[in-house]
């Protein structure tokens, strides 16, 4: 009898071991497979069972969470959704996340291991920490000024603090409200379809994901290359530029929109925005030095993130001389995001040093303690300091005596460069109106803000469209908002 009991006990022990091994196989070995199974709703239910952390502007949340009391309990809400959509993106229970909501999803959703009280604690307990908050670098007054200025237009604004790279404003127009996309019902599906068929593409972040021909604003880069290479030493010396200028190896004759460009000095050509002078200068600088300078400003960089990825701005590296001439005036294959052109203005304002832009100031735990802080990124020398000094002087003359007068701010030093970029088949499209600038208050030791503005469909006759008329007033409003904000 004892032997049978012993055999039964051994058999039960073997069954228990088999049961434990199978449980371990299911819960450990096959857990990733079950987690990925579309029929498994537990990850989604767990993801939305707690409120999501917030995105903060000037330490105030522009996002929130609403308790729906459904299986996917908490739904994302947005304050001033269209104003901040180019920064926050959306967090949808159906369509996922974009922009900051995606780049900082680990912090906001509570899945980042750094939020756990102890290392590997959440892996062991399979628990989820409360979501942390993301504090942005945005200046709310500058953001509102840019948004208001672009009302009724297609376009974008990017504003930076030159000395640090902090992004002060990032606006794309037309914008959209992310709120209707947050849920998982018919309303979210309808909003998604409506936004995706809209020909104005409101969900496109034109400030960082769309590239444009920069037109004459690229002449800032060409000027930096010419001064650094020693092709021009005296700003007031004649450049020997004909009008029209025949592009090398072609019969194509380049002309100017302004008079007085024949044999103009660099100072005169910059103020008048003479295409002939800058195309000739680009050819004289040469493809190698022009490419190196464009790279130093950030062109052709595929890795720029703020923390979400930025579209690569391009300067073609395989050019003949005619193509180089066109590229040097911001045409041919030269393309840039508004953020990239704000970086160009910021490098000039910061003595030739370029700080890579960043949007997240710090991330914080639910209790408010700092989890991680960003701070200024590595510096890159875009041009010689002496070149930056002379470029600042040239940009100030554009605002004081040239095509950028509408960007002037009483009591402040303002530098700028206008641009009108042709595009479309045979340049048939409505020209893009550009303006890049920087501003320094009367009590500031250095420029406080650098701005780039592009207006895609300016409200003017084709011949009257200009960066100075359409984009400069928007840049001025943004710069005024930043300067009015005392440190």
PDB file of C-alpha atoms in Angstrom, residues 171-439:
ATOM      1  CA  UNK A 171       4.066  76.239 -36.418  1.00  0.00           C
ATOM      2  CA  UNK A 172       2.634  74.691 -39.561  1.00  0.00           C
ATOM      3  CA  UNK A 173      -0.424  75.979 -41.407  1.00  0.00           C
ATOM      4  CA  UNK A 174      -3.051  74.904 -42.029  1.00  0.00           C
ATOM      5  CA  UNK A 175      -3.128  72.908 -38.820  1.00  0.00           C
ATOM      6  CA  UNK A 176      -5.638  70.491 -37.320  1.00  0.00           C
ATOM      7  CA  UNK A 177      -7.127  69.487 -33.978  1.00  0.00           C
ATOM      8  CA  UNK A 178      -5.710  66.131 -32.768  1.00  0.00           C
ATOM      9  CA  UNK A 179      -8.580  65.667 -30.293  1.00  0.00           C
ATOM     10  CA  UNK A 180     -11.063  63.873 -32.623  1.00  0.00           C
ATOM     11  CA  UNK A 181      -8.410  61.247 -33.437  1.00  0.00           C
ATOM     12  CA  UNK A 182      -7.877  60.253 -29.812  1.00  0.00           C
ATOM     13  CA  UNK A 183     -10.666  57.690 -29.387  1.00  0.00           C
ATOM     14  CA  UNK A 184     -11.487  54.413 -31.129  1.00  0.00           C
ATOM     15  CA  UNK A 185     -15.031  54.949 -32.356  1.00  0.00           C
ATOM     16  CA  UNK A 186     -16.684  56.096 -35.554  1.00  0.00           C
ATOM     17  CA  UNK A 187     -15.867  59.749 -34.851  1.00  0.00           C
ATOM     18  CA  UNK A 188     -12.121  59.022 -34.873  1.00  0.00           C
ATOM     19  CA  UNK A 189     -12.410  57.061 -38.128  1.00  0.00           C
ATOM     20  CA  UNK A 190     -14.382  59.872 -39.762  1.00  0.00           C
ATOM     21  CA  UNK A 191     -11.868  62.508 -38.618  1.00  0.00           C
ATOM     22  CA  UNK A 192      -8.966  60.402 -39.910  1.00  0.00           C
ATOM     23  CA  UNK A 193     -10.524  60.034 -43.338  1.00  0.00           C
ATOM     24  CA  UNK A 194     -11.421  63.716 -43.537  1.00  0.00           C
ATOM     25  CA  UNK A 195      -7.877  64.842 -42.640  1.00  0.00           C
ATOM     26  CA  UNK A 196      -6.248  62.430 -45.076  1.00  0.00           C
ATOM     27  CA  UNK A 197      -8.322  63.503 -48.093  1.00  0.00           C
ATOM     28  CA  UNK A 198      -7.945  67.219 -47.362  1.00  0.00           C
ATOM     29  CA  UNK A 199      -5.903  68.687 -50.278  1.00  0.00           C
ATOM     30  CA  UNK A 200      -4.310  71.224 -47.906  1.00  0.00           C
ATOM     31  CA  UNK A 201      -2.687  68.339 -45.969  1.00  0.00           C
ATOM     32  CA  UNK A 202      -3.187  69.765 -42.469  1.00  0.00           C
ATOM     33  CA  UNK A 203      -1.392  66.845 -40.799  1.00  0.00           C
ATOM     34  CA  UNK A 204       1.815  67.582 -42.737  1.00  0.00           C
ATOM     35  CA  UNK A 205       4.290  69.310 -40.438  1.00  0.00           C
ATOM     36  CA  UNK A 206       5.633  71.835 -42.906  1.00  0.00           C
ATOM     37  CA  UNK A 207       8.143  73.257 -40.406  1.00  0.00           C
ATOM     38  CA  UNK A 208      10.190  70.066 -40.147  1.00  0.00           C
ATOM     39  CA  UNK A 209       8.878  67.495 -42.624  1.00  0.00           C
ATOM     40  CA  UNK A 210       8.527  69.567 -45.812  1.00  0.00           C
ATOM     41  CA  UNK A 211      11.451  70.894 -47.829  1.00  0.00           C
ATOM     42  CA  UNK A 212      11.263  73.879 -50.182  1.00  0.00           C
ATOM     43  CA  UNK A 213      13.642  75.674 -52.518  1.00  0.00           C
ATOM     44  CA  UNK A 214      15.030  78.355 -50.164  1.00  0.00           C
ATOM     45  CA  UNK A 215      15.479  80.937 -52.915  1.00  0.00           C
ATOM     46  CA  UNK A 216      17.402  84.049 -52.004  1.00  0.00           C
ATOM     47  CA  UNK A 217      17.553  83.203 -48.292  1.00  0.00           C
ATOM     48  CA  UNK A 218      20.258  80.686 -49.282  1.00  0.00           C
ATOM     49  CA  UNK A 219      22.432  83.652 -50.285  1.00  0.00           C
ATOM     50  CA  UNK A 220      23.330  83.864 -46.585  1.00  0.00           C
ATOM     51  CA  UNK A 221      25.099  80.508 -46.999  1.00  0.00           C
ATOM     52  CA  UNK A 222      26.719  81.575 -50.282  1.00  0.00           C
ATOM     53  CA  UNK A 223      27.950  84.797 -48.667  1.00  0.00           C
ATOM     54  CA  UNK A 224      29.455  82.825 -45.771  1.00  0.00           C
ATOM     55  CA  UNK A 225      31.229  80.511 -48.214  1.00  0.00           C
ATOM     56  CA  UNK A 226      32.581  83.413 -50.281  1.00  0.00           C
ATOM     57  CA  UNK A 227      33.900  85.281 -47.227  1.00  0.00           C
ATOM     58  CA  UNK A 228      35.380  82.171 -45.589  1.00  0.00           C
ATOM     59  CA  UNK A 229      37.097  81.143 -48.835  1.00  0.00           C
ATOM     60  CA  UNK A 230      38.505  84.636 -49.372  1.00  0.00           C
ATOM     61  CA  UNK A 231      36.761  85.026 -52.720  1.00  0.00           C
ATOM     62  CA  UNK A 232      35.428  88.338 -51.361  1.00  0.00           C
ATOM     63  CA  UNK A 233      37.563  90.350 -48.945  1.00  0.00           C
ATOM     64  CA  UNK A 234      36.061  93.819 -49.245  1.00  0.00           C
ATOM     65  CA  UNK A 235      32.289  94.091 -48.895  1.00  0.00           C
ATOM     66  CA  UNK A 236      32.290  97.341 -50.873  1.00  0.00           C
ATOM     67  CA  UNK A 237      34.538  96.322 -53.768  1.00  0.00           C
ATOM     68  CA  UNK A 238      32.900  95.725 -57.190  1.00  0.00           C
ATOM     69  CA  UNK A 239      32.365  92.032 -57.921  1.00  0.00           C
ATOM     70  CA  UNK A 240      32.734  92.264 -61.685  1.00  0.00           C
ATOM     71  CA  UNK A 241      29.310  90.679 -62.198  1.00  0.00           C
ATOM     72  CA  UNK A 242      27.598  91.194 -65.555  1.00  0.00           C
ATOM     73  CA  UNK A 243      23.884  91.641 -66.029  1.00  0.00           C
ATOM     74  CA  UNK A 244      22.509  89.344 -67.289  1.00  0.00           C
ATOM     75  CA  UNK A 245      24.864  86.568 -66.235  1.00  0.00           C
ATOM     76  CA  UNK A 246      25.210  83.623 -68.614  1.00  0.00           C
ATOM     77  CA  UNK A 247      25.499  80.391 -66.668  1.00  0.00           C
ATOM     78  CA  UNK A 248      28.799  78.647 -67.520  1.00  0.00           C
ATOM     79  CA  UNK A 249      28.591  76.146 -70.369  1.00  0.00           C
ATOM     80  CA  UNK A 250      25.040  77.161 -71.288  1.00  0.00           C
ATOM     81  CA  UNK A 251      23.085  79.837 -73.105  1.00  0.00           C
ATOM     82  CA  UNK A 252      20.871  80.420 -70.082  1.00  0.00           C
ATOM     83  CA  UNK A 253      20.920  84.063 -69.054  1.00  0.00           C
ATOM     84  CA  UNK A 254      20.233  84.854 -65.414  1.00  0.00           C
ATOM     85  CA  UNK A 255      18.581  88.186 -64.634  1.00  0.00           C
ATOM     86  CA  UNK A 256      17.602  90.176 -61.550  1.00  0.00           C
ATOM     87  CA  UNK A 257      14.350  91.474 -60.129  1.00  0.00           C
ATOM     88  CA  UNK A 258      16.162  94.619 -58.907  1.00  0.00           C
ATOM     89  CA  UNK A 259      18.082  97.309 -60.740  1.00  0.00           C
ATOM     90  CA  UNK A 260      21.631  98.256 -59.918  1.00  0.00           C
ATOM     91  CA  UNK A 261      23.116  94.752 -59.815  1.00  0.00           C
ATOM     92  CA  UNK A 262      25.661  95.147 -62.609  1.00  0.00           C
ATOM     93  CA  UNK A 263      29.147  94.981 -61.056  1.00  0.00           C
ATOM     94  CA  UNK A 264      27.549  95.522 -57.626  1.00  0.00           C
ATOM     95  CA  UNK A 265      29.563  95.112 -54.461  1.00  0.00           C
ATOM     96  CA  UNK A 266      28.667  92.282 -52.100  1.00  0.00           C
ATOM     97  CA  UNK A 267      27.034  94.777 -49.739  1.00  0.00           C
ATOM     98  CA  UNK A 268      24.847  96.180 -52.527  1.00  0.00           C
ATOM     99  CA  UNK A 269      24.109  92.734 -53.958  1.00  0.00           C
ATOM    100  CA  UNK A 270      23.022  91.362 -50.587  1.00  0.00           C
ATOM    101  CA  UNK A 271      20.703  94.289 -49.955  1.00  0.00           C
ATOM    102  CA  UNK A 272      19.234  94.167 -53.470  1.00  0.00           C
ATOM    103  CA  UNK A 273      19.312  90.321 -53.580  1.00  0.00           C
ATOM    104  CA  UNK A 274      21.090  90.172 -56.926  1.00  0.00           C
ATOM    105  CA  UNK A 275      20.872  86.713 -58.480  1.00  0.00           C
ATOM    106  CA  UNK A 276      23.638  87.407 -60.971  1.00  0.00           C
ATOM    107  CA  UNK A 277      26.192  88.344 -58.312  1.00  0.00           C
ATOM    108  CA  UNK A 278      25.528  85.328 -56.084  1.00  0.00           C
ATOM    109  CA  UNK A 279      25.376  82.794 -58.910  1.00  0.00           C
ATOM    110  CA  UNK A 280      28.777  84.069 -60.090  1.00  0.00           C
ATOM    111  CA  UNK A 281      30.120  83.991 -56.512  1.00  0.00           C
ATOM    112  CA  UNK A 282      29.003  80.384 -56.051  1.00  0.00           C
ATOM    113  CA  UNK A 283      30.838  79.368 -59.222  1.00  0.00           C
ATOM    114  CA  UNK A 284      33.968  81.194 -58.068  1.00  0.00           C
ATOM    115  CA  UNK A 285      33.856  79.587 -54.618  1.00  0.00           C
ATOM    116  CA  UNK A 286      33.599  76.175 -56.253  1.00  0.00           C
ATOM    117  CA  UNK A 287      31.576  73.071 -55.550  1.00  0.00           C
ATOM    118  CA  UNK A 288      33.913  71.753 -52.848  1.00  0.00           C
ATOM    119  CA  UNK A 289      33.808  74.826 -50.626  1.00  0.00           C
ATOM    120  CA  UNK A 290      30.129  75.519 -51.279  1.00  0.00           C
ATOM    121  CA  UNK A 291      29.267  71.957 -50.303  1.00  0.00           C
ATOM    122  CA  UNK A 292      31.447  72.108 -47.188  1.00  0.00           C
ATOM    123  CA  UNK A 293      29.781  75.329 -46.034  1.00  0.00           C
ATOM    124  CA  UNK A 294      26.290  73.951 -46.686  1.00  0.00           C
ATOM    125  CA  UNK A 295      27.200  70.840 -44.664  1.00  0.00           C
ATOM    126  CA  UNK A 296      28.469  73.008 -41.812  1.00  0.00           C
ATOM    127  CA  UNK A 297      25.078  74.749 -41.676  1.00  0.00           C
ATOM    128  CA  UNK A 298      23.300  71.388 -41.471  1.00  0.00           C
ATOM    129  CA  UNK A 299      22.401  70.577 -45.077  1.00  0.00           C
ATOM    130  CA  UNK A 300      22.544  66.896 -46.118  1.00  0.00           C
ATOM    131  CA  UNK A 301      22.292  65.763 -42.483  1.00  0.00           C
ATOM    132  CA  UNK A 302      19.960  62.722 -42.358  1.00  0.00           C
ATOM    133  CA  UNK A 303      20.240  62.246 -38.589  1.00  0.00           C
ATOM    134  CA  UNK A 304      18.777  65.490 -37.213  1.00  0.00           C
ATOM    135  CA  UNK A 305      16.153  64.783 -34.526  1.00  0.00           C
ATOM    136  CA  UNK A 306      14.463  67.253 -32.153  1.00  0.00           C
ATOM    137  CA  UNK A 307      13.655  64.493 -30.825  1.00  0.00           C
ATOM    138  CA  UNK A 308      11.371  63.405 -33.705  1.00  0.00           C
ATOM    139  CA  UNK A 309      13.128  63.189 -37.077  1.00  0.00           C
ATOM    140  CA  UNK A 310      13.520  66.215 -39.348  1.00  0.00           C
ATOM    141  CA  UNK A 311      13.469  65.892 -43.136  1.00  0.00           C
ATOM    142  CA  UNK A 312      16.916  66.168 -44.704  1.00  0.00           C
ATOM    143  CA  UNK A 313      17.674  69.541 -46.264  1.00  0.00           C
ATOM    144  CA  UNK A 314      19.748  69.088 -49.398  1.00  0.00           C
ATOM    145  CA  UNK A 315      22.550  70.756 -51.298  1.00  0.00           C
ATOM    146  CA  UNK A 316      23.524  68.685 -54.337  1.00  0.00           C
ATOM    147  CA  UNK A 317      27.097  67.399 -54.176  1.00  0.00           C
ATOM    148  CA  UNK A 318      27.449  66.489 -57.886  1.00  0.00           C
ATOM    149  CA  UNK A 319      27.073  69.707 -59.841  1.00  0.00           C
ATOM    150  CA  UNK A 320      28.411  71.220 -63.012  1.00  0.00           C
ATOM    151  CA  UNK A 321      29.158  74.929 -62.935  1.00  0.00           C
ATOM    152  CA  UNK A 322      25.775  76.024 -64.277  1.00  0.00           C
ATOM    153  CA  UNK A 323      23.966  73.905 -61.695  1.00  0.00           C
ATOM    154  CA  UNK A 324      26.291  75.237 -58.996  1.00  0.00           C
ATOM    155  CA  UNK A 325      25.357  78.794 -59.965  1.00  0.00           C
ATOM    156  CA  UNK A 326      21.642  78.029 -59.639  1.00  0.00           C
ATOM    157  CA  UNK A 327      22.160  76.101 -56.391  1.00  0.00           C
ATOM    158  CA  UNK A 328      24.008  79.088 -54.937  1.00  0.00           C
ATOM    159  CA  UNK A 329      20.867  81.215 -55.237  1.00  0.00           C
ATOM    160  CA  UNK A 330      18.707  78.554 -53.616  1.00  0.00           C
ATOM    161  CA  UNK A 331      17.319  76.973 -56.767  1.00  0.00           C
ATOM    162  CA  UNK A 332      18.037  73.804 -58.812  1.00  0.00           C
ATOM    163  CA  UNK A 333      18.124  70.872 -56.295  1.00  0.00           C
ATOM    164  CA  UNK A 334      18.731  72.972 -53.186  1.00  0.00           C
ATOM    165  CA  UNK A 335      15.931  72.359 -50.690  1.00  0.00           C
ATOM    166  CA  UNK A 336      15.489  73.226 -47.032  1.00  0.00           C
ATOM    167  CA  UNK A 337      13.012  72.891 -44.201  1.00  0.00           C
ATOM    168  CA  UNK A 338      11.988  76.090 -42.397  1.00  0.00           C
ATOM    169  CA  UNK A 339      13.808  74.719 -39.333  1.00  0.00           C
ATOM    170  CA  UNK A 340      16.997  74.421 -41.380  1.00  0.00           C
ATOM    171  CA  UNK A 341      16.782  78.032 -42.513  1.00  0.00           C
ATOM    172  CA  UNK A 342      16.180  79.121 -38.908  1.00  0.00           C
ATOM    173  CA  UNK A 343      19.426  77.268 -38.118  1.00  0.00           C
ATOM    174  CA  UNK A 344      21.204  79.317 -40.809  1.00  0.00           C
ATOM    175  CA  UNK A 345      19.999  82.591 -39.266  1.00  0.00           C
ATOM    176  CA  UNK A 346      20.866  81.327 -35.773  1.00  0.00           C
ATOM    177  CA  UNK A 347      24.443  80.498 -36.791  1.00  0.00           C
ATOM    178  CA  UNK A 348      24.933  84.042 -38.086  1.00  0.00           C
ATOM    179  CA  UNK A 349      23.443  85.487 -34.894  1.00  0.00           C
ATOM    180  CA  UNK A 350      25.615  83.258 -32.685  1.00  0.00           C
ATOM    181  CA  UNK A 351      28.983  84.350 -34.040  1.00  0.00           C
ATOM    182  CA  UNK A 352      29.226  81.548 -36.581  1.00  0.00           C
ATOM    183  CA  UNK A 353      28.551  78.767 -34.086  1.00  0.00           C
ATOM    184  CA  UNK A 354      25.564  76.530 -34.752  1.00  0.00           C
ATOM    185  CA  UNK A 355      23.771  74.756 -31.921  1.00  0.00           C
ATOM    186  CA  UNK A 356      21.613  71.853 -33.062  1.00  0.00           C
ATOM    187  CA  UNK A 357      17.957  72.574 -32.279  1.00  0.00           C
ATOM    188  CA  UNK A 358      16.078  70.717 -29.564  1.00  0.00           C
ATOM    189  CA  UNK A 359      12.463  70.765 -28.408  1.00  0.00           C
ATOM    190  CA  UNK A 360      12.462  68.922 -25.073  1.00  0.00           C
ATOM    191  CA  UNK A 361      13.860  70.852 -22.108  1.00  0.00           C
ATOM    192  CA  UNK A 362      13.489  67.988 -19.650  1.00  0.00           C
ATOM    193  CA  UNK A 363      11.379  64.990 -18.723  1.00  0.00           C
ATOM    194  CA  UNK A 364       9.964  64.637 -15.217  1.00  0.00           C
ATOM    195  CA  UNK A 365       8.606  61.841 -13.056  1.00  0.00           C
ATOM    196  CA  UNK A 366       4.957  61.882 -11.908  1.00  0.00           C
ATOM    197  CA  UNK A 367       6.045  63.426  -8.618  1.00  0.00           C
ATOM    198  CA  UNK A 368       7.742  66.324 -10.409  1.00  0.00           C
ATOM    199  CA  UNK A 369      11.398  65.344  -9.981  1.00  0.00           C
ATOM    200  CA  UNK A 370      13.596  65.640 -13.067  1.00  0.00           C
ATOM    201  CA  UNK A 371      14.170  62.389 -14.916  1.00  0.00           C
ATOM    202  CA  UNK A 372      16.440  63.765 -17.656  1.00  0.00           C
ATOM    203  CA  UNK A 373      17.438  67.234 -18.859  1.00  0.00           C
ATOM    204  CA  UNK A 374      18.473  68.084 -22.414  1.00  0.00           C
ATOM    205  CA  UNK A 375      20.421  71.333 -22.405  1.00  0.00           C
ATOM    206  CA  UNK A 376      22.376  72.763 -25.351  1.00  0.00           C
ATOM    207  CA  UNK A 377      23.804  70.240 -27.778  1.00  0.00           C
ATOM    208  CA  UNK A 378      27.267  70.149 -29.277  1.00  0.00           C
ATOM    209  CA  UNK A 379      28.367  73.251 -31.140  1.00  0.00           C
ATOM    210  CA  UNK A 380      29.369  73.275 -34.798  1.00  0.00           C
ATOM    211  CA  UNK A 381      31.434  76.017 -36.434  1.00  0.00           C
ATOM    212  CA  UNK A 382      29.452  77.023 -39.516  1.00  0.00           C
ATOM    213  CA  UNK A 383      31.737  79.949 -40.480  1.00  0.00           C
ATOM    214  CA  UNK A 384      34.550  82.072 -39.117  1.00  0.00           C
ATOM    215  CA  UNK A 385      33.509  84.494 -36.351  1.00  0.00           C
ATOM    216  CA  UNK A 386      34.724  87.401 -38.499  1.00  0.00           C
ATOM    217  CA  UNK A 387      32.460  86.201 -41.315  1.00  0.00           C
ATOM    218  CA  UNK A 388      29.492  86.108 -38.939  1.00  0.00           C
ATOM    219  CA  UNK A 389      30.185  89.693 -37.858  1.00  0.00           C
ATOM    220  CA  UNK A 390      30.127  90.892 -41.457  1.00  0.00           C
ATOM    221  CA  UNK A 391      27.040  88.835 -42.269  1.00  0.00           C
ATOM    222  CA  UNK A 392      25.181  90.330 -39.322  1.00  0.00           C
ATOM    223  CA  UNK A 393      26.011  93.776 -40.671  1.00  0.00           C
ATOM    224  CA  UNK A 394      24.734  92.805 -44.134  1.00  0.00           C
ATOM    225  CA  UNK A 395      21.507  91.375 -42.713  1.00  0.00           C
ATOM    226  CA  UNK A 396      20.918  94.525 -40.673  1.00  0.00           C
ATOM    227  CA  UNK A 397      21.209  96.635 -43.827  1.00  0.00           C
ATOM    228  CA  UNK A 398      18.518  94.492 -45.490  1.00  0.00           C
ATOM    229  CA  UNK A 399      16.126  95.424 -42.681  1.00  0.00           C
ATOM    230  CA  UNK A 400      17.189  99.045 -42.337  1.00  0.00           C
ATOM    231  CA  UNK A 401      17.635  99.966 -46.009  1.00  0.00           C
ATOM    232  CA  UNK A 402      16.548  97.046 -48.168  1.00  0.00           C
ATOM    233  CA  UNK A 403      13.727  94.601 -48.820  1.00  0.00           C
ATOM    234  CA  UNK A 404      13.229  93.593 -45.173  1.00  0.00           C
ATOM    235  CA  UNK A 405      12.034  96.911 -43.729  1.00  0.00           C
ATOM    236  CA  UNK A 406       8.776  95.387 -42.487  1.00  0.00           C
ATOM    237  CA  UNK A 407      10.741  93.278 -40.002  1.00  0.00           C
ATOM    238  CA  UNK A 408      12.191  96.296 -38.181  1.00  0.00           C
ATOM    239  CA  UNK A 409      11.494  96.525 -34.436  1.00  0.00           C
ATOM    240  CA  UNK A 410      11.831  99.830 -32.624  1.00  0.00           C
ATOM    241  CA  UNK A 411      14.655  99.753 -30.082  1.00  0.00           C
ATOM    242  CA  UNK A 412      16.073  96.420 -31.298  1.00  0.00           C
ATOM    243  CA  UNK A 413      18.781  95.287 -33.684  1.00  0.00           C
ATOM    244  CA  UNK A 414      17.234  93.164 -36.417  1.00  0.00           C
ATOM    245  CA  UNK A 415      18.903  91.414 -39.320  1.00  0.00           C
ATOM    246  CA  UNK A 416      17.138  89.598 -42.118  1.00  0.00           C
ATOM    247  CA  UNK A 417      17.163  88.214 -45.644  1.00  0.00           C
ATOM    248  CA  UNK A 418      14.197  87.993 -47.977  1.00  0.00           C
ATOM    249  CA  UNK A 419      13.629  85.289 -50.529  1.00  0.00           C
ATOM    250  CA  UNK A 420      11.225  84.456 -53.338  1.00  0.00           C
ATOM    251  CA  UNK A 421      11.573  80.867 -54.496  1.00  0.00           C
ATOM    252  CA  UNK A 422      10.354  79.748 -57.898  1.00  0.00           C
ATOM    253  CA  UNK A 423       8.917  76.245 -58.252  1.00  0.00           C
ATOM    254  CA  UNK A 424       6.645  74.111 -60.383  1.00  0.00           C
ATOM    255  CA  UNK A 425       6.911  73.070 -64.020  1.00  0.00           C
ATOM    256  CA  UNK A 426       8.555  75.954 -65.833  1.00  0.00           C
ATOM    257  CA  UNK A 427       8.400  77.948 -62.569  1.00  0.00           C
ATOM    258  CA  UNK A 428       4.633  78.146 -63.047  1.00  0.00           C
ATOM    259  CA  UNK A 429       3.747  77.740 -59.367  1.00  0.00           C
ATOM    260  CA  UNK A 430       2.963  80.678 -57.113  1.00  0.00           C
ATOM    261  CA  UNK A 431       6.378  81.671 -55.733  1.00  0.00           C
ATOM    262  CA  UNK A 432       7.159  80.882 -52.106  1.00  0.00           C
ATOM    263  CA  UNK A 433       7.781  83.935 -49.938  1.00  0.00           C
ATOM    264  CA  UNK A 434      10.672  83.442 -47.461  1.00  0.00           C
ATOM    265  CA  UNK A 435      12.157  85.515 -44.683  1.00  0.00           C
ATOM    266  CA  UNK A 436      14.963  84.544 -42.295  1.00  0.00           C
ATOM    267  CA  UNK A 437      16.001  86.860 -39.491  1.00  0.00           C
ATOM    268  CA  UNK A 438      17.392  87.391 -35.997  1.00  0.00           C
ATOM    269  CA  UNK A 439      16.743  90.013 -33.334  1.00  0.00           C
TER     270      UNK A 439
END
